[in-house]
């Protein structure tokens, strides 16, 4: 008999480690699909909540925020690209790539959860940004990506125009900050066990197995 496990993933669309972490978690869940039914909920987190609409060049942003040199930034991107490839996710970093504001994307993800397509949209946004270089802060682009996942583009546009979930996203982000989430990805299993940072598949398998054993006791 399978156990249904709630998995909350606090993440941002701009976070490459979030894409890697989920690809790794998905491998672990696939390995344990005879034991676990994953009930996944994506939770909002903005790495750069004050990012202006025009965004900022990725290399300039990393140098400004973390003091990274061009060589360090290039080496880190190569490492991320290799790790992603090993997990089946394609990164295609570009010199002109920009860090973008993701507040609208988080609003759309909240709406997508109500339509039963949150994970599909989240993965589509990761792919659109990291592989295809699309502007996931742009309303028209966001609606197009939503449509590509089977969501209604017109309704997506209305959600964003009305800022229908803006207050909900702000409140939810505040709640996660209040419980100590300061970096992403943060994976919370059964609303109790926290796994911080992107982990290899075997680490997720170990954590999931321990939770299953605890549930049986």
Coordinates of C-alpha atoms in Angstrom, one line a residue, residues 18-209:
X18 CA 15.8 24.8 -7.3
X19 CA 15.6 23.2 -10.8
X20 CA 18.4 20.8 -9.9
X21 CA 16.9 20.0 -6.5
X22 CA 13.5 19.1 -8.1
X23 CA 15.1 17.0 -10.8
X24 CA 17.0 15.2 -8.1
X25 CA 13.9 14.8 -5.9
X26 CA 11.9 13.5 -8.9
X27 CA 14.5 10.8 -9.4
X28 CA 14.1 9.8 -5.8
X29 CA 10.3 9.7 -6.0
X30 CA 10.5 7.7 -9.2
X31 CA 12.7 5.2 -7.4
X32 CA 10.1 4.9 -4.7
X33 CA 7.0 5.1 -6.7
X34 CA 5.9 1.7 -5.4
X35 CA 5.8 3.2 -1.9
X36 CA 5.0 6.9 -2.2
X37 CA 2.4 9.1 -3.8
X38 CA 3.8 12.6 -3.8
X39 CA 1.4 15.5 -3.1
X40 CA 3.6 18.4 -4.3
X41 CA 3.0 22.1 -3.4
X42 CA 5.2 24.8 -4.8
X43 CA 5.7 27.7 -2.3
X44 CA 6.7 31.2 -3.3
X45 CA 10.1 32.8 -2.6
X46 CA 11.7 35.7 -4.3
X47 CA 15.5 35.8 -4.3
X48 CA 15.4 39.4 -5.5
X49 CA 12.0 40.9 -4.5
X50 CA 13.2 44.4 -5.4
X51 CA 14.4 43.5 -8.9
X52 CA 13.1 46.2 -11.3
X53 CA 11.0 45.3 -14.4
X54 CA 13.9 45.5 -16.7
X55 CA 15.9 43.0 -14.7
X56 CA 19.7 42.9 -14.4
X57 CA 22.5 41.2 -16.3
X58 CA 23.2 37.8 -14.7
X59 CA 27.0 38.3 -14.4
X60 CA 26.6 41.9 -13.1
X61 CA 24.1 40.7 -10.6
X62 CA 26.3 37.9 -9.3
X63 CA 29.3 40.3 -9.0
X64 CA 27.2 42.9 -7.2
X65 CA 25.4 40.5 -4.8
X66 CA 28.0 37.9 -4.1
X67 CA 31.3 39.5 -5.2
X68 CA 31.8 36.8 -7.8
X69 CA 34.4 37.3 -10.5
X70 CA 33.7 36.5 -14.1
X71 CA 35.8 33.4 -13.8
X72 CA 34.0 32.2 -10.7
X73 CA 30.7 32.9 -12.2
X74 CA 31.6 31.0 -15.4
X75 CA 32.9 28.1 -13.4
X76 CA 29.7 28.0 -11.3
X77 CA 27.5 28.1 -14.4
X78 CA 29.5 25.2 -16.0
X79 CA 29.1 23.2 -12.8
X80 CA 25.4 23.8 -12.7
X81 CA 25.1 22.9 -16.4
X82 CA 26.9 19.6 -15.8
X83 CA 24.8 18.7 -12.8
X84 CA 21.6 19.6 -14.6
X85 CA 22.6 17.4 -17.5
X86 CA 23.2 14.5 -15.2
X87 CA 19.7 14.8 -13.9
X88 CA 18.0 15.4 -17.3
X89 CA 17.6 19.1 -17.1
X90 CA 19.1 21.4 -19.7
X91 CA 20.7 24.7 -18.7
X92 CA 21.7 27.1 -21.5
X93 CA 23.3 30.1 -19.9
X94 CA 23.9 33.1 -22.1
X95 CA 26.1 36.2 -21.7
X96 CA 23.1 38.4 -22.1
X97 CA 21.0 36.4 -19.6
X98 CA 19.2 38.6 -17.1
X99 CA 17.9 38.0 -13.6
X100 CA 14.2 38.9 -13.6
X101 CA 11.4 39.8 -11.2
X102 CA 9.3 36.7 -10.5
X103 CA 6.4 38.2 -8.5
X104 CA 4.0 37.7 -11.4
X105 CA 5.2 34.2 -12.0
X106 CA 4.5 33.3 -8.4
X107 CA 1.0 34.7 -8.8
X108 CA 0.4 32.5 -11.9
X109 CA 1.8 29.5 -10.1
X110 CA -0.7 29.9 -7.3
X111 CA -3.5 30.1 -9.8
X112 CA -2.2 27.0 -11.6
X113 CA -2.3 25.0 -8.3
X114 CA -6.1 25.6 -8.3
X115 CA -6.2 24.2 -11.8
X116 CA -4.2 21.1 -10.9
X117 CA -1.3 22.1 -13.1
X118 CA 1.2 23.8 -10.7
X119 CA 4.1 21.4 -11.2
X120 CA 3.6 21.5 -14.9
X121 CA 3.7 25.3 -15.0
X122 CA 6.7 25.4 -12.6
X123 CA 8.7 23.1 -14.8
X124 CA 7.6 25.0 -17.9
X125 CA 8.9 28.2 -16.3
X126 CA 12.2 26.6 -15.4
X127 CA 12.7 25.3 -18.9
X128 CA 11.5 28.6 -20.5
X129 CA 14.0 30.6 -18.5
X130 CA 17.1 28.4 -18.1
X131 CA 17.0 26.5 -21.4
X132 CA 15.1 28.8 -23.8
X133 CA 16.1 32.2 -22.5
X134 CA 12.5 33.5 -22.4
X135 CA 11.4 36.5 -20.3
X136 CA 9.4 34.9 -17.5
X137 CA 8.6 38.4 -16.1
X138 CA 6.7 39.5 -19.2
X139 CA 2.9 39.1 -19.0
X140 CA 2.5 38.0 -22.6
X141 CA 5.3 35.4 -22.3
X142 CA 3.9 34.1 -19.0
X143 CA 0.4 33.7 -20.6
X144 CA 2.0 31.9 -23.6
X145 CA 3.8 29.5 -21.3
X146 CA 0.6 28.9 -19.3
X147 CA -1.2 28.0 -22.5
X148 CA 1.6 25.6 -23.5
X149 CA 0.9 23.7 -20.2
X150 CA -2.8 23.4 -21.0
X151 CA -4.0 26.4 -19.0
X152 CA -6.3 29.1 -20.3
X153 CA -4.2 32.0 -21.6
X154 CA -7.1 34.5 -21.3
X155 CA -7.7 33.6 -17.7
X156 CA -4.0 33.7 -17.0
X157 CA -3.9 37.3 -18.4
X158 CA -6.9 38.2 -16.1
X159 CA -5.1 36.8 -13.1
X160 CA -2.1 38.9 -13.7
X161 CA -4.0 42.1 -14.7
X162 CA -6.1 41.9 -11.6
X163 CA -3.1 40.9 -9.4
X164 CA -5.7 38.5 -8.1
X165 CA -3.3 36.6 -5.8
X166 CA -0.7 39.4 -5.1
X167 CA -1.7 39.7 -1.4
X168 CA -1.8 36.0 -1.0
X169 CA 1.7 35.6 -2.4
X170 CA 3.1 38.3 -0.2
X171 CA 1.5 36.8 2.9
X172 CA 2.7 33.3 2.1
X173 CA 6.2 34.5 1.5
X174 CA 6.1 36.2 4.9
X175 CA 4.9 33.1 6.6
X176 CA 7.8 31.0 5.2
X177 CA 10.3 33.7 6.3
X178 CA 8.8 33.7 9.8
X179 CA 9.5 30.0 10.2
X180 CA 13.1 30.5 9.2
X181 CA 13.3 29.9 5.4
X182 CA 16.0 32.2 4.2
X183 CA 17.3 30.3 1.2
X184 CA 16.0 28.0 -1.5
X185 CA 15.3 25.3 -2.4
X186 CA 13.8 24.3 0.9
X187 CA 11.9 21.0 0.8
X188 CA 9.5 20.3 3.7
X189 CA 8.2 16.7 4.0
X190 CA 4.8 16.1 5.7
X191 CA 4.9 19.7 7.0
X192 CA 7.5 18.6 9.5
X193 CA 10.9 17.6 8.1
X194 CA 13.1 20.2 6.4
X195 CA 15.7 19.5 3.7
X196 CA 17.7 22.6 2.8
X197 CA 19.5 23.0 -0.5
X198 CA 19.6 20.9 -3.6
X199 CA 20.5 17.3 -2.5
X200 CA 21.5 14.2 -4.6
X201 CA 18.8 11.7 -5.3
X202 CA 20.2 9.2 -2.7
X203 CA 19.8 11.8 0.1
X204 CA 16.2 12.3 -0.8
X205 CA 15.6 8.6 -0.9
X206 CA 17.2 8.3 2.6
X207 CA 15.0 11.0 4.0
X208 CA 11.8 9.7 2.4
X209 CA 12.6 6.2 3.6

